[in-house]
Amino acid sequence: MQTGWIKELEEAFPDMRMLTKETQVQKQSKDYFWYSPVLKEELEGASADCVCFPASTEEVTRLLAFAADRRIPVVPKGGGSGNYGQIVPLYGGILLDMTKMNQILSIDGDIGRFQAGIRLGKLERELRKQDLELRFFPSTLMTSTLGGFIAGGTGGIGSITYGTLWDEGNVLGLTILTMEKTPRVLHIRGGELKAYIHHYGISGIILDVELALAPKTDWVDGWAQFDSFADATGFAEHLARSDIKKRVVSVVEAPVPAVFTGWEERLVPGKAAVLYQTSPGGLEEAAHAAAVHQAVHTGSDASSSIRLSDFVWNHVTLWWLKKHPGDTYIQARFTPHSYRQQIRALQKAFGEEIVFHLEWIRAGGMLVPSSQLIVRYTTTARLYAMMDAMRDIGMRVSSPHTYLLEEGGKDEWVEKICQAKQQNDPDNLLNPGKTKGTQPKEEAACLYSG
């Protein structure tokens, strides 16, 4: 790799924090792609050449102009908590860490505007002081940044009520900086937002985000356990479809609850479990419904000493992999009216190779049992056979075993993202290689690859 430009960069930005030591840069150039044995093999050695920490829009603008002039690739990074290699540079260059741009810009009623680098955990704490809260957030609340969530996420805790990032009324506006010798500031709203949500940073750098907010609720954690996974899913669906105010409904098959360190006193080993958050007023009704569905153990806790968010969504996978590092997972959405039949079909085809974990969400206005299915990994061929089998029975698979947007299950928006990229990044320098349609141009690649 030709990196003579790093000295020029240091001279041009003497006051900006920068990492150039190889071991530090390599560490910063990773996310949680190691959840996937496929990506672990493909991305293990990929790294930026340096990491930059701009602290202002002016610094980001100058940095992008510097890189565009020299045709140096730039990969934006937030908290680095993604799972698909979104922030892993495939062609070296600059890793653009946005975490110093972390200010609350304005809050007006139930609408807020925030810099992209703000940590979601910090933002949630500040909002709750004003009797507000985020509509939804990933289980990586404490480490994820807002910009990183917009660029690489989908939904999370709260999505059962408010849907996903794509659903109208959640993300209201984005300020985007283009990758050109003279970068332009774009104010994106309405239908244009589709080109910048879950875009891996390839169509522009997110500077700030305008979000719809929710009124604060004093959520209560609840749990119920069942002898059978079928009873657990029955209760989870009942709770998801009820009028109870809730933030999450998560159901896991045994033996998953046994790996939840910190919940040993709450959960009985060997039982399927449903973890949920409701408003205080919904707790009694939820407990009654659990009993009707044959719960053998229930409980609740209004304290916040242990965050339920650490034991749902893809944190479930993390807990499992800590005890079973050779395994992996598949993300997929079941069909609401036939998900029980789909579960039975997978159980018949793969037996204990799949351990079930479902999250009820709202997507496009419809309640859907989404999932991060734990896979007892043997071979890549077997893994892909599982995903093919899921598609064959009508499930929508979002493969976590690829860094290409088209192959990750978000293909309906990739065309819009690529069109925006062509307009905003003419030399394909923003996170190049992350879509089939925007592989690096030969004449540009030769300038930054050795």
Short mmCIF file of C-alpha atoms in Angstrom, two decimals:
data_model
loop_
_atom_site.label_atom_id
_atom_site.label_comp_id
_atom_site.label_asym_id
_atom_site.label_seq_id
_atom_site.Cartn_x
_atom_site.Cartn_y
_atom_site.Cartn_z
CA MET A 1 0.00 0.00 0.00
CA GLN A 2 1.28 3.43 -0.94
CA THR A 3 0.96 5.64 2.13
CA GLY A 4 3.22 8.60 1.42
CA TRP A 5 0.11 10.76 1.71
CA ILE A 6 -0.06 10.11 5.48
CA LYS A 7 2.80 12.55 6.11
CA GLU A 8 0.95 15.15 4.01
CA LEU A 9 -2.19 14.45 6.02
CA GLU A 10 -0.41 14.95 9.33
CA GLU A 11 1.03 18.24 8.10
CA ALA A 12 -2.34 19.43 6.79
CA PHE A 13 -4.18 18.56 10.03
CA PRO A 14 -1.72 19.11 12.90
CA ASP A 15 -4.48 19.56 15.49
CA MET A 16 -6.62 16.56 14.55
CA ARG A 17 -6.28 13.32 16.49
CA MET A 18 -4.92 10.60 14.25
CA LEU A 19 -3.76 6.98 14.62
CA THR A 20 -1.08 5.64 12.30
CA LYS A 21 0.46 2.82 14.34
CA GLU A 22 -0.36 -0.40 12.49
CA THR A 23 -1.62 -2.37 15.49
CA GLN A 24 -3.90 0.46 16.59
CA VAL A 25 -5.26 1.02 13.09
CA GLN A 26 -5.93 -2.68 12.58
CA LYS A 27 -7.85 -2.86 15.85
CA GLN A 28 -9.96 0.16 14.93
CA SER A 29 -10.66 -1.30 11.47
CA LYS A 30 -12.77 -4.17 12.79
CA ASP A 31 -16.37 -4.57 13.80
CA TYR A 32 -18.17 -7.72 14.94
CA PHE A 33 -17.87 -9.46 11.58
CA TRP A 34 -16.31 -12.38 13.46
CA TYR A 35 -19.87 -13.50 14.33
CA SER A 36 -19.69 -14.96 10.82
CA PRO A 37 -17.09 -17.65 10.04
CA VAL A 38 -17.37 -16.61 6.39
CA LEU A 39 -16.57 -12.96 7.03
CA LYS A 40 -13.95 -13.84 9.61
CA GLU A 41 -11.99 -15.57 6.89
CA GLU A 42 -12.62 -12.93 4.23
CA LEU A 43 -11.99 -9.78 6.30
CA GLU A 44 -9.49 -10.76 8.98
CA GLY A 45 -6.53 -8.96 7.37
CA ALA A 46 -8.38 -5.92 5.97
CA SER A 47 -7.43 -2.57 7.49
CA ALA A 48 -7.25 1.15 6.93
CA ASP A 49 -3.89 2.94 6.71
CA CYS A 50 -4.79 5.50 9.38
CA VAL A 51 -7.66 6.58 11.59
CA CYS A 52 -8.79 10.21 11.78
CA PHE A 53 -11.00 11.77 14.45
CA PRO A 54 -12.42 15.04 13.10
CA ALA A 55 -14.13 17.25 15.65
CA SER A 56 -16.12 19.58 13.39
CA THR A 57 -17.92 19.79 10.06
CA GLU A 58 -15.12 22.03 8.84
CA GLU A 59 -12.52 19.35 9.61
CA VAL A 60 -14.57 16.62 7.93
CA THR A 61 -15.03 18.82 4.86
CA ARG A 62 -11.33 19.56 4.57
CA LEU A 63 -10.45 15.91 5.16
CA LEU A 64 -12.78 14.69 2.40
CA ALA A 65 -11.43 17.32 0.01
CA PHE A 66 -7.87 16.18 0.81
CA ALA A 67 -8.79 12.53 0.17
CA ALA A 68 -10.78 13.24 -2.99
CA ASP A 69 -7.92 15.24 -4.45
CA ARG A 70 -5.54 12.30 -3.91
CA ARG A 71 -8.10 9.56 -4.55
CA ILE A 72 -7.69 8.03 -1.10
CA PRO A 73 -10.60 5.83 0.07
CA VAL A 74 -12.51 6.95 3.16
CA VAL A 75 -14.59 4.64 5.35
CA PRO A 76 -16.84 6.27 7.99
CA LYS A 77 -17.08 4.66 11.42
CA GLY A 78 -19.30 5.13 14.45
CA GLY A 79 -19.13 2.77 17.43
CA GLY A 80 -17.92 -0.18 15.37
CA SER A 81 -20.64 -2.44 16.76
CA GLY A 82 -22.00 -3.68 13.41
CA ASN A 83 -21.83 -7.30 12.32
CA TYR A 84 -21.32 -7.28 8.56
CA GLY A 85 -17.94 -5.67 8.02
CA GLN A 86 -19.61 -2.33 7.24
CA ILE A 87 -16.69 -0.32 8.58
CA VAL A 88 -13.92 -2.66 7.47
CA PRO A 89 -11.84 -0.93 4.77
CA LEU A 90 -11.29 -3.23 1.79
CA TYR A 91 -8.79 -0.93 0.06
CA GLY A 92 -6.95 0.77 2.91
CA GLY A 93 -7.15 4.54 3.14
CA ILE A 94 -8.65 6.64 5.95
CA LEU A 95 -10.97 5.30 8.63
CA LEU A 96 -13.10 8.31 9.53
CA ASP A 97 -14.10 8.00 13.19
CA MET A 98 -17.02 10.36 13.84
CA THR A 99 -17.28 9.99 17.61
CA LYS A 100 -15.93 13.47 18.40
CA MET A 101 -18.94 14.98 16.63
CA ASN A 102 -21.33 14.09 19.43
CA GLN A 103 -23.45 17.11 20.32
CA ILE A 104 -27.19 17.54 20.84
CA LEU A 105 -28.00 20.31 18.35
CA SER A 106 -31.65 20.95 19.19
CA ILE A 107 -34.76 19.45 20.75
CA ASP A 108 -38.12 20.92 19.81
CA GLY A 109 -41.09 19.07 21.22
CA ASP A 110 -40.83 15.46 20.05
CA ILE A 111 -38.23 16.16 17.37
CA GLY A 112 -34.49 16.26 17.97
CA ARG A 113 -31.43 16.96 15.87
CA PHE A 114 -28.14 15.39 16.87
CA GLN A 115 -24.62 15.05 15.52
CA ALA A 116 -23.87 11.67 14.00
CA GLY A 117 -21.15 10.66 16.46
CA ILE A 118 -23.25 10.85 19.62
CA ARG A 119 -23.47 7.55 21.52
CA LEU A 120 -27.02 6.27 21.74
CA GLY A 121 -26.63 5.46 25.43
CA LYS A 122 -25.60 9.03 26.20
CA LEU A 123 -28.39 10.38 24.02
CA GLU A 124 -31.02 8.22 25.73
CA ARG A 125 -29.86 9.42 29.17
CA GLU A 126 -30.04 13.07 28.13
CA LEU A 127 -33.45 12.66 26.52
CA ARG A 128 -34.92 11.02 29.59
CA LYS A 129 -33.94 14.08 31.63
CA GLN A 130 -36.39 15.96 29.40
CA ASP A 131 -39.14 13.32 29.67
CA LEU A 132 -38.32 11.95 26.23
CA GLU A 133 -36.65 8.82 24.87
CA LEU A 134 -35.51 7.25 21.64
CA ARG A 135 -38.25 5.49 19.73
CA PHE A 136 -36.01 2.46 19.28
CA PHE A 137 -32.35 1.51 19.48
CA PRO A 138 -30.08 -1.52 18.99
CA SER A 139 -29.04 -3.79 21.85
CA THR A 140 -25.58 -2.19 21.51
CA LEU A 141 -27.07 0.99 22.99
CA MET A 142 -24.04 1.97 25.05
CA THR A 143 -21.48 1.73 22.25
CA SER A 144 -23.41 2.49 19.04
CA THR A 145 -23.47 5.98 17.59
CA LEU A 146 -26.52 7.54 16.00
CA GLY A 147 -24.87 7.88 12.59
CA GLY A 148 -23.58 4.33 12.73
CA PHE A 149 -27.06 3.05 13.59
CA ILE A 150 -28.60 4.94 10.66
CA ALA A 151 -25.87 3.76 8.26
CA GLY A 152 -25.79 0.12 9.32
CA GLY A 153 -28.80 -0.73 11.46
CA THR A 154 -32.44 -1.67 10.99
CA GLY A 155 -34.41 -1.61 14.24
CA GLY A 156 -34.21 -2.78 17.82
CA ILE A 157 -35.72 -2.30 21.25
CA GLY A 158 -38.87 -0.26 20.55
CA SER A 159 -39.37 -1.49 16.98
CA ILE A 160 -42.37 -3.52 18.10
CA THR A 161 -44.17 -0.18 18.38
CA TYR A 162 -42.37 2.21 16.05
CA GLY A 163 -41.03 -0.03 13.28
CA THR A 164 -37.66 0.27 11.58
CA LEU A 165 -35.40 3.02 10.29
CA TRP A 166 -37.16 2.81 6.91
CA ASP A 167 -40.64 3.32 8.30
CA GLU A 168 -42.02 6.79 7.66
CA GLY A 169 -41.89 9.21 10.55
CA ASN A 170 -38.84 7.81 12.38
CA VAL A 171 -35.85 9.35 10.60
CA LEU A 172 -36.97 12.82 9.53
CA GLY A 173 -33.84 14.31 8.02
CA LEU A 174 -30.13 13.82 7.43
CA THR A 175 -27.31 16.24 6.72
CA ILE A 176 -24.94 14.57 4.26
CA LEU A 177 -21.47 15.57 3.07
CA THR A 178 -20.40 14.45 -0.40
CA MET A 179 -17.04 12.93 -1.34
CA GLU A 180 -15.67 15.44 -3.84
CA LYS A 181 -12.76 17.85 -4.17
CA THR A 182 -15.25 20.50 -3.13
CA PRO A 183 -17.62 18.61 -0.84
CA ARG A 184 -21.28 19.66 -0.86
CA VAL A 185 -23.65 19.70 2.10
CA LEU A 186 -26.97 18.00 1.34
CA HIS A 187 -30.11 18.25 3.44
CA ILE A 188 -32.03 15.04 2.84
CA ARG A 189 -35.70 14.53 3.66
CA GLY A 190 -38.70 12.51 2.54
CA GLY A 191 -38.25 9.81 -0.06
CA GLU A 192 -34.61 10.72 -0.60
CA LEU A 193 -33.77 9.28 2.83
CA LYS A 194 -33.92 5.74 1.42
CA ALA A 195 -30.57 6.34 -0.29
CA TYR A 196 -28.83 7.05 3.03
CA ILE A 197 -30.36 4.57 5.48
CA HIS A 198 -28.43 1.31 5.89
CA HIS A 199 -26.04 2.57 3.21
CA TYR A 200 -22.77 1.55 4.91
CA GLY A 201 -21.59 5.12 4.36
CA ILE A 202 -21.07 4.61 0.62
CA SER A 203 -23.36 7.39 -0.62
CA GLY A 204 -22.24 10.18 1.71
CA ILE A 205 -21.00 11.04 5.19
CA ILE A 206 -23.77 11.56 7.76
CA LEU A 207 -23.08 14.74 9.72
CA ASP A 208 -26.28 14.99 11.74
CA VAL A 209 -29.67 13.34 12.10
CA GLU A 210 -33.17 14.65 12.76
CA LEU A 211 -35.26 12.09 14.65
CA ALA A 212 -38.79 11.73 15.92
CA LEU A 213 -38.74 11.04 19.65
CA ALA A 214 -41.10 9.29 22.07
CA PRO A 215 -42.44 10.37 25.46
CA LYS A 216 -40.53 8.83 28.35
CA THR A 217 -41.97 5.68 29.90
CA ASP A 218 -40.80 4.07 33.12
CA TRP A 219 -40.37 0.63 31.58
CA VAL A 220 -40.54 -2.56 33.63
CA ASP A 221 -38.63 -5.69 32.67
CA GLY A 222 -40.63 -8.91 32.69
CA TRP A 223 -39.92 -12.54 31.90
CA ALA A 224 -41.82 -15.77 31.60
CA GLN A 225 -40.59 -19.31 31.07
CA PHE A 226 -42.20 -22.35 29.53
CA ASP A 227 -41.59 -26.07 29.26
CA SER A 228 -42.15 -25.93 25.49
CA PHE A 229 -40.95 -23.48 22.87
CA ALA A 230 -44.43 -23.63 21.29
CA ASP A 231 -46.00 -22.29 24.50
CA ALA A 232 -43.36 -19.57 24.66
CA THR A 233 -44.02 -18.44 21.09
CA GLY A 234 -47.77 -18.49 21.75
CA PHE A 235 -47.39 -16.15 24.70
CA ALA A 236 -44.94 -13.93 22.82
CA GLU A 237 -47.36 -13.51 19.93
CA HIS A 238 -50.24 -12.80 22.31
CA LEU A 239 -48.20 -10.12 24.06
CA ALA A 240 -46.97 -8.65 20.78
CA ARG A 241 -50.51 -8.30 19.41
CA SER A 242 -52.05 -7.05 22.66
CA ASP A 243 -52.81 -3.42 23.47
CA ILE A 244 -50.28 -3.50 26.31
CA LYS A 245 -47.70 -0.72 25.95
CA LYS A 246 -44.44 -2.52 25.31
CA ARG A 247 -40.91 -1.95 24.06
CA VAL A 248 -39.64 -5.45 23.33
CA VAL A 249 -40.93 -9.01 23.09
CA SER A 250 -38.12 -11.53 22.68
CA VAL A 251 -38.44 -15.32 22.77
CA VAL A 252 -35.54 -17.78 23.02
CA GLU A 253 -35.49 -21.54 22.92
CA ALA A 254 -33.72 -23.58 25.57
CA PRO A 255 -30.82 -23.86 26.25
CA VAL A 256 -30.18 -20.21 25.32
CA PRO A 257 -31.24 -18.68 28.69
CA ALA A 258 -28.49 -20.66 30.40
CA VAL A 259 -25.80 -18.48 28.76
CA PHE A 260 -27.25 -15.15 30.01
CA THR A 261 -24.62 -14.21 32.58
CA GLY A 262 -26.20 -11.90 35.16
CA TRP A 263 -29.69 -13.38 34.84
CA GLU A 264 -28.95 -16.66 36.63
CA GLU A 265 -31.26 -15.77 39.53
CA ARG A 266 -34.06 -14.77 37.18
CA LEU A 267 -34.16 -17.60 34.66
CA VAL A 268 -34.55 -21.33 35.25
CA PRO A 269 -32.13 -23.44 33.15
CA GLY A 270 -33.63 -25.75 30.57
CA LYS A 271 -36.74 -23.66 29.88
CA ALA A 272 -37.71 -21.51 26.89
CA ALA A 273 -37.99 -17.85 27.86
CA VAL A 274 -39.80 -14.71 26.79
CA LEU A 275 -38.19 -11.43 27.86
CA TYR A 276 -40.28 -8.29 27.56
CA GLN A 277 -40.58 -4.66 28.62
CA THR A 278 -43.95 -3.11 29.35
CA SER A 279 -45.24 0.02 30.99
CA PRO A 280 -46.07 -0.50 34.67
CA GLY A 281 -49.77 -0.61 33.80
CA GLY A 282 -49.31 -3.55 31.46
CA LEU A 283 -47.33 -5.80 33.75
CA GLU A 284 -50.26 -7.49 35.51
CA GLU A 285 -52.02 -8.24 32.22
CA ALA A 286 -48.79 -9.65 30.75
CA ALA A 287 -48.29 -11.93 33.78
CA HIS A 288 -51.90 -13.17 33.51
CA ALA A 289 -51.44 -13.95 29.80
CA ALA A 290 -48.23 -15.84 30.58
CA ALA A 291 -50.12 -18.06 33.04
CA VAL A 292 -52.82 -18.75 30.44
CA HIS A 293 -50.08 -19.90 28.05
CA GLN A 294 -48.73 -22.40 30.61
CA ALA A 295 -45.80 -20.39 32.01
CA VAL A 296 -43.91 -22.30 34.68
CA HIS A 297 -41.94 -19.31 35.95
CA THR A 298 -42.52 -15.54 35.76
CA GLY A 299 -40.99 -12.42 37.22
CA SER A 300 -40.57 -8.69 36.85
CA ASP A 301 -38.14 -5.97 37.89
CA ALA A 302 -38.56 -2.22 37.77
CA SER A 303 -34.91 -1.59 38.66
CA SER A 304 -32.32 -0.81 35.99
CA SER A 305 -29.37 -2.59 37.60
CA ILE A 306 -29.24 -5.10 34.72
CA ARG A 307 -30.38 -3.82 31.33
CA LEU A 308 -32.81 -6.14 29.57
CA SER A 309 -31.50 -4.65 26.32
CA ASP A 310 -28.28 -6.61 26.91
CA PHE A 311 -30.19 -9.90 26.59
CA VAL A 312 -32.30 -9.39 23.48
CA TRP A 313 -31.77 -8.81 19.77
CA ASN A 314 -28.24 -9.62 18.63
CA HIS A 315 -26.86 -9.56 22.15
CA VAL A 316 -28.43 -13.03 22.39
CA THR A 317 -26.00 -14.15 19.68
CA LEU A 318 -23.10 -12.53 21.52
CA TRP A 319 -23.90 -14.33 24.76
CA TRP A 320 -24.18 -17.64 22.91
CA LEU A 321 -20.90 -17.18 21.03
CA LYS A 322 -19.06 -16.47 24.28
CA LYS A 323 -19.87 -20.02 25.36
CA HIS A 324 -19.97 -21.59 21.89
CA PRO A 325 -17.38 -19.70 19.78
CA GLY A 326 -17.60 -22.15 16.87
CA ASP A 327 -21.26 -21.37 16.15
CA THR A 328 -22.85 -18.53 14.19
CA TYR A 329 -26.29 -17.13 13.30
CA ILE A 330 -28.73 -16.26 10.51
CA GLN A 331 -31.02 -13.23 10.39
CA ALA A 332 -34.43 -13.84 8.84
CA ARG A 333 -38.05 -12.74 9.05
CA PHE A 334 -40.78 -15.31 9.36
CA THR A 335 -44.13 -14.88 7.63
CA PRO A 336 -46.64 -13.65 10.25
CA HIS A 337 -49.53 -15.94 9.29
CA SER A 338 -47.41 -19.09 8.85
CA TYR A 339 -44.39 -18.69 11.12
CA ARG A 340 -45.31 -21.69 13.27
CA GLN A 341 -45.34 -23.94 10.21
CA GLN A 342 -42.03 -22.45 9.12
CA ILE A 343 -40.51 -23.15 12.54
CA ARG A 344 -41.71 -26.76 12.38
CA ALA A 345 -40.28 -27.14 8.87
CA LEU A 346 -36.87 -25.91 10.03
CA GLN A 347 -36.99 -28.13 13.10
CA LYS A 348 -37.75 -31.13 10.90
CA ALA A 349 -35.03 -30.29 8.36
CA PHE A 350 -32.22 -29.25 10.73
CA GLY A 351 -33.10 -30.44 14.24
CA GLU A 352 -30.70 -29.15 16.88
CA GLU A 353 -28.53 -27.43 14.27
CA ILE A 354 -30.81 -24.39 14.70
CA VAL A 355 -31.65 -22.85 18.08
CA PHE A 356 -34.56 -20.44 17.80
CA HIS A 357 -34.58 -16.79 18.83
CA LEU A 358 -37.40 -14.48 17.70
CA GLU A 359 -38.02 -10.75 18.10
CA TRP A 360 -41.45 -9.32 17.35
CA ILE A 361 -41.18 -6.09 15.38
CA ARG A 362 -43.36 -3.80 13.31
CA ALA A 363 -42.20 -3.34 9.71
CA GLY A 364 -44.22 -1.46 7.11
CA GLY A 365 -47.04 -1.27 9.64
CA MET A 366 -47.24 -5.07 10.06
CA LEU A 367 -46.25 -7.09 13.12
CA VAL A 368 -43.61 -9.60 12.08
CA PRO A 369 -41.70 -12.33 13.99
CA SER A 370 -38.13 -11.48 13.04
CA SER A 371 -35.23 -13.61 14.18
CA GLN A 372 -31.55 -14.05 14.84
CA LEU A 373 -31.41 -17.84 14.63
CA ILE A 374 -28.44 -19.48 16.31
CA VAL A 375 -26.71 -22.01 14.07
CA ARG A 376 -24.56 -24.88 15.28
CA TYR A 377 -22.00 -24.28 12.55
CA THR A 378 -20.33 -27.14 10.70
CA THR A 379 -19.52 -25.99 7.15
CA THR A 380 -20.16 -22.96 4.99
CA ALA A 381 -22.02 -25.14 2.49
CA ARG A 382 -24.37 -26.29 5.25
CA LEU A 383 -24.86 -22.69 6.39
CA TYR A 384 -25.89 -21.58 2.90
CA ALA A 385 -28.13 -24.63 2.54
CA MET A 386 -29.97 -23.47 5.67
CA MET A 387 -30.49 -19.98 4.23
CA ASP A 388 -31.72 -21.46 0.93
CA ALA A 389 -34.16 -23.68 2.83
CA MET A 390 -35.49 -20.64 4.69
CA ARG A 391 -36.08 -18.78 1.44
CA ASP A 392 -37.78 -21.86 -0.03
CA ILE A 393 -40.42 -21.82 2.73
CA GLY A 394 -41.11 -18.10 2.31
CA MET A 395 -38.80 -16.52 4.87
CA ARG A 396 -36.93 -13.33 4.10
CA VAL A 397 -33.24 -13.86 4.81
CA SER A 398 -30.87 -10.99 5.59
CA SER A 399 -27.57 -12.79 5.39
CA PRO A 400 -25.01 -11.71 7.99
CA HIS A 401 -22.33 -13.61 6.09
CA THR A 402 -21.63 -11.02 3.40
CA TYR A 403 -20.39 -7.43 3.29
CA LEU A 404 -22.21 -6.77 0.00
CA LEU A 405 -25.41 -4.79 0.41
CA GLU A 406 -27.24 -6.72 -2.31
CA GLU A 407 -26.60 -10.05 -0.63
CA GLY A 408 -27.58 -8.88 2.84
CA GLY A 409 -31.32 -8.77 2.17
CA LYS A 410 -31.67 -5.00 1.71
CA ASP A 411 -31.61 -5.12 -2.10
CA GLU A 412 -34.77 -3.04 -2.57
CA TRP A 413 -32.90 0.12 -1.61
CA VAL A 414 -29.48 -0.66 -3.08
CA GLU A 415 -30.33 0.88 -6.46
CA LYS A 416 -31.23 4.19 -4.80
CA ILE A 417 -28.06 4.03 -2.68
CA CYS A 418 -25.87 3.39 -5.72
CA GLN A 419 -27.52 6.20 -7.68
CA ALA A 420 -26.79 8.60 -4.82
CA LYS A 421 -23.24 7.29 -4.61
CA GLN A 422 -22.63 8.02 -8.29
CA GLN A 423 -23.77 11.61 -7.75
CA ASN A 424 -22.01 12.19 -4.44
CA ASP A 425 -18.86 10.09 -4.83
CA PRO A 426 -17.86 10.15 -8.52
CA ASP A 427 -14.51 8.42 -7.96
CA ASN A 428 -16.01 5.70 -5.71
CA LEU A 429 -13.83 6.50 -2.70
CA LEU A 430 -16.44 6.08 0.05
CA ASN A 431 -16.18 2.57 1.48
CA PRO A 432 -15.48 1.03 -1.94
CA GLY A 433 -16.31 -2.59 -2.66
CA LYS A 434 -19.43 -2.88 -0.48
CA THR A 435 -21.87 -3.30 -3.39
CA LYS A 436 -21.68 -5.25 -6.64
CA GLY A 437 -22.53 -2.13 -8.60
CA THR A 438 -19.83 0.10 -7.15
CA GLN A 439 -16.60 -1.84 -7.30
CA PRO A 440 -13.58 0.47 -7.45
CA LYS A 441 -12.78 2.02 -10.81
CA GLU A 442 -9.54 0.61 -12.16
CA GLU A 443 -8.04 4.00 -12.79
CA ALA A 444 -8.83 5.13 -9.23
CA ALA A 445 -7.88 1.89 -7.52
CA CYS A 446 -4.39 1.97 -8.95
CA LEU A 447 -3.71 5.20 -7.08
CA TYR A 448 -4.28 3.72 -3.65
CA SER A 449 -3.43 0.07 -3.94
CA GLY A 450 0.07 -1.27 -3.93
#
